[in-house]
């Protein structure tokens, strides 16, 4: 199974800041990676899949990139509504595996 | 509107059984990949099982042999039968739809990839005596 290592586990930033979240896959996943946003008490929402394709409804300040087995979610110009937990998920094969999550606090 | 609504969660004693249901609307469960994902309190997401359109299934090692995924096409509903429940099964259980697509890799080869595009609101299972 592919292990996904996500960092940091939490980050506190100010409005307007840029936040970078990384995920590293334990093996080649053919660059197939998804990102989800989860707000408190809610189900996760698909944010990017596959990298770097941003889903409809999310602003362009969210972006995803990849380099080998390392993946990055960047939130530019952080806004209050971006406060959430973000998860990566390897999309290459079953079992689907998720990163541990990154809680973004404003 | 595409929607998934889970039900069947609750408080159950260790060793007990529970069946979760997931009613789908806006799409047909038998024509897509349906999956269950759980989230323990304050923890991350854990994928549990998938039911492919053709009927094949796949399970996470943590639930293999204890949980069974199935569907009722006439009710357009997905199920998760959970047996031999343990305290560590306490979580919110989400039903979700998996999209499977084919794309070109960096090497120019085509391969499949899978992501979750629709999630239910979840149902809470608490395993405790």
Coordinates of C-alpha atoms in Angstrom, one line a residue:
Chain A
X1 CA 0.0 0.0 0.0
X2 CA 1.1 3.6 -0.7
X3 CA 1.8 5.6 2.4
X4 CA 1.1 9.4 2.2
X5 CA 3.1 11.6 4.5
X6 CA 1.6 15.1 4.8
X7 CA 3.2 18.1 6.5
X8 CA 2.8 20.2 8.4
X9 CA 0.1 18.8 10.6
X10 CA -1.1 22.3 11.4
X11 CA -0.2 25.9 10.4
X12 CA -1.3 29.3 11.6
X13 CA -1.1 32.1 9.2
X14 CA -2.5 35.6 8.6
X15 CA -4.9 36.8 6.0
X16 CA -3.0 37.5 2.8
X17 CA -0.2 35.0 3.6
X18 CA 0.8 32.1 1.4
X19 CA 0.5 28.6 2.9
X20 CA 2.2 25.6 1.5
X21 CA 1.2 22.0 2.4
X22 CA 3.2 19.1 1.1
X23 CA 2.5 15.4 0.6
X24 CA 5.0 12.7 -0.1
X25 CA 4.1 9.3 -1.5
X26 CA 6.0 6.2 -0.4
X27 CA 6.2 5.1 -4.0
X28 CA 5.5 6.3 -7.6
X29 CA 1.8 7.1 -7.9
X30 CA 2.0 8.4 -11.5
X31 CA 1.4 11.9 -10.3
X32 CA -2.2 10.9 -9.5
X33 CA -3.1 12.9 -6.4
X34 CA -6.2 14.6 -5.1
X35 CA -6.7 17.2 -2.4
X36 CA -9.7 17.7 -0.2
X37 CA -10.8 20.5 2.0
X38 CA -12.8 19.7 5.2
X39 CA -14.4 22.3 7.4
X40 CA -15.4 21.5 11.0
X41 CA -18.5 19.3 11.2
X42 CA -18.6 18.8 7.5
X43 CA -17.7 16.1 5.0
X44 CA -14.6 16.6 2.9
X45 CA -14.9 18.4 -0.4
X46 CA -12.9 17.7 -3.5
X47 CA -10.5 20.6 -4.1
X48 CA -8.0 19.4 -6.7
X49 CA -8.0 16.2 -8.8
X50 CA -5.9 15.2 -10.3
X51 CA -3.1 17.6 -9.6
X52 CA -3.2 20.4 -10.8
X53 CA -6.8 20.5 -11.8
X54 CA -8.8 22.8 -9.5
X55 CA -12.4 21.9 -9.0
X56 CA -15.3 24.3 -9.9
X57 CA -16.3 26.6 -7.1
X58 CA -12.8 27.0 -5.6
X59 CA -10.9 30.2 -6.2
X60 CA -7.7 30.3 -8.2
X61 CA -5.6 31.1 -5.0
X62 CA -5.6 27.4 -4.5
X63 CA -3.1 25.5 -6.7
X64 CA -1.4 22.1 -6.8
X65 CA 1.9 21.0 -8.2
X66 CA 4.0 17.9 -8.2
X67 CA 7.6 16.9 -8.5
X68 CA 8.2 13.1 -8.6
X69 CA 6.6 11.7 -5.5
X70 CA 6.3 15.1 -3.8
X71 CA 3.1 17.1 -4.1
X72 CA 2.3 20.6 -3.0
X73 CA -0.9 22.5 -2.2
X74 CA -0.4 26.2 -2.2
X75 CA -2.9 28.7 -0.8
X76 CA -2.0 32.2 -1.9
X77 CA -3.5 35.3 -0.4
X78 CA -5.0 33.3 2.5
X79 CA -8.6 34.3 3.3
X80 CA -10.6 33.7 6.5
X81 CA -12.9 31.2 4.7
X82 CA -9.8 29.0 3.9
X83 CA -9.7 27.9 7.6
X84 CA -10.1 24.2 7.3
X85 CA -8.2 20.9 7.3
X86 CA -6.7 19.8 4.0
X87 CA -6.0 16.2 3.1
X88 CA -4.1 14.7 0.2
X89 CA -5.1 11.3 -1.3
X90 CA -3.1 9.1 -3.6
X91 CA -5.4 8.4 -6.6
X92 CA -3.2 5.8 -8.3
X93 CA -4.7 2.6 -6.9
X94 CA -6.8 0.9 -4.2
X95 CA -6.5 1.0 -1.3
X96 CA -6.9 4.7 -1.6
X97 CA -4.7 6.3 1.1
X98 CA -4.8 9.7 2.6
X99 CA -2.3 12.0 4.2
X100 CA -2.7 12.8 7.9
X101 CA -4.2 16.2 7.2
X102 CA -3.1 19.8 7.7
X103 CA -5.2 22.1 9.8
X104 CA -5.0 25.7 8.6
X105 CA -5.8 28.3 11.1
X106 CA -6.2 32.0 10.3
Chain B
X1 CA -29.1 17.0 -7.5
X2 CA -26.5 14.4 -6.6
X3 CA -26.8 13.4 -3.0
X4 CA -25.8 10.7 -0.6
X5 CA -27.5 10.2 2.8
X6 CA -26.1 7.8 5.3
X7 CA -28.1 6.2 8.1
X8 CA -27.8 3.4 10.6
X9 CA -25.1 4.7 12.9
X10 CA -25.4 4.6 16.7
X11 CA -24.0 3.2 19.9
X12 CA -23.1 -0.4 19.8
X13 CA -21.3 -2.7 22.3
X14 CA -17.9 -4.2 21.4
X15 CA -18.4 -7.4 19.4
X16 CA -21.7 -6.3 18.1
X17 CA -22.9 -5.7 14.5
X18 CA -24.4 -2.8 12.7
X19 CA -25.5 -2.1 9.1
X20 CA -25.0 1.3 7.6
X21 CA -27.1 2.4 4.7
X22 CA -26.4 5.1 2.1
X23 CA -29.3 6.3 -0.1
X24 CA -28.2 7.8 -3.4
X25 CA -30.1 10.3 -5.5
X26 CA -29.1 11.9 -8.7
X27 CA -27.1 9.0 -10.0
X28 CA -27.2 5.2 -10.1
X29 CA -25.0 3.3 -7.6
X30 CA -24.8 0.2 -9.8
X31 CA -23.2 2.2 -12.6
X32 CA -20.4 3.8 -10.6
X33 CA -17.8 3.0 -7.9
X34 CA -19.1 3.5 -4.4
X35 CA -17.0 3.6 -1.3
X36 CA -17.0 4.0 2.5
X37 CA -14.5 6.2 4.3
X38 CA -14.3 6.8 8.0
X39 CA -12.9 9.4 10.3
X40 CA -12.2 8.7 13.9
X41 CA -12.8 11.6 16.4
X42 CA -10.2 14.2 15.7
X43 CA -8.3 12.0 13.3
X44 CA -7.7 11.8 9.5
X45 CA -9.6 9.9 6.8
X46 CA -9.4 6.2 6.4
X47 CA -10.6 4.5 3.3
X48 CA -12.5 1.2 4.0
X49 CA -14.0 -0.4 1.0
X50 CA -15.1 0.0 -2.6
X51 CA -17.8 -1.7 -4.6
X52 CA -17.2 -1.5 -8.3
X53 CA -20.0 -1.2 -10.8
X54 CA -19.4 -4.8 -12.0
X55 CA -19.7 -6.1 -8.4
X56 CA -16.1 -6.5 -7.5
X57 CA -15.1 -5.4 -4.0
X58 CA -12.0 -4.3 -2.2
X59 CA -11.3 -3.8 1.5
X60 CA -8.8 -2.1 3.7
X61 CA -6.8 -4.7 5.8
X62 CA -8.2 -3.1 9.0
X63 CA -11.8 -4.2 8.1
X64 CA -11.2 -7.2 5.8
X65 CA -13.2 -10.2 7.1
X66 CA -15.4 -8.0 9.4
X67 CA -17.0 -5.5 7.1
X68 CA -19.0 -6.3 3.9
X69 CA -20.0 -3.7 1.3
X70 CA -23.0 -4.3 -0.8
X71 CA -25.8 -2.6 -2.7
X72 CA -29.5 -2.9 -3.5
X73 CA -30.0 -1.7 -7.0
X74 CA -33.8 -1.6 -6.6
X75 CA -33.4 0.9 -3.8
X76 CA -30.3 2.6 -5.2
X77 CA -28.7 2.2 -1.8
X78 CA -25.2 1.2 -0.7
X79 CA -24.7 -0.8 2.6
X80 CA -21.8 -1.5 4.9
X81 CA -22.4 -4.5 7.2
X82 CA -20.0 -4.2 10.1
X83 CA -19.4 -7.2 12.4
X84 CA -17.2 -7.9 15.4
X85 CA -17.0 -4.2 16.1
X86 CA -14.2 -2.8 18.2
X87 CA -13.7 0.4 20.1
X88 CA -11.3 1.5 17.4
X89 CA -14.1 1.4 14.8
X90 CA -15.6 4.4 16.5
X91 CA -15.8 7.1 13.8
X92 CA -18.0 9.0 11.4
X93 CA -18.6 6.8 8.4
X94 CA -19.0 8.5 5.1
X95 CA -20.4 7.0 1.9
X96 CA -19.0 8.5 -1.2
X97 CA -18.8 8.2 -5.0
X98 CA -15.5 7.4 -6.6
X99 CA -14.6 8.7 -10.0
X100 CA -12.4 6.4 -12.0
X101 CA -10.7 7.9 -15.1
X102 CA -7.8 7.2 -17.4
X103 CA -5.1 9.7 -18.0
X104 CA -1.6 10.0 -19.5
X105 CA 1.3 9.7 -17.1
X106 CA 4.5 11.6 -17.3
X107 CA 6.0 8.7 -19.2
X108 CA 3.2 9.0 -21.8
X109 CA 1.5 5.9 -20.7
X110 CA -2.2 5.7 -19.9
X111 CA -3.2 4.6 -16.4
X112 CA -6.3 4.8 -14.2
X113 CA -6.8 7.2 -11.3
X114 CA -9.5 7.4 -8.7
X115 CA -10.8 10.2 -6.6
X116 CA -13.9 11.0 -4.5
X117 CA -16.2 13.6 -6.0
X118 CA -19.4 13.3 -3.8
X119 CA -19.5 12.7 -0.1
X120 CA -22.4 12.0 2.2
X121 CA -22.8 13.9 5.4
X122 CA -21.7 10.9 7.4
X123 CA -23.2 8.8 10.2
X124 CA -21.6 8.3 13.6
X125 CA -20.8 4.9 15.0
X126 CA -19.7 4.6 18.6
X127 CA -18.5 1.3 19.9
X128 CA -18.5 1.3 23.6
X129 CA -19.7 -0.8 26.6

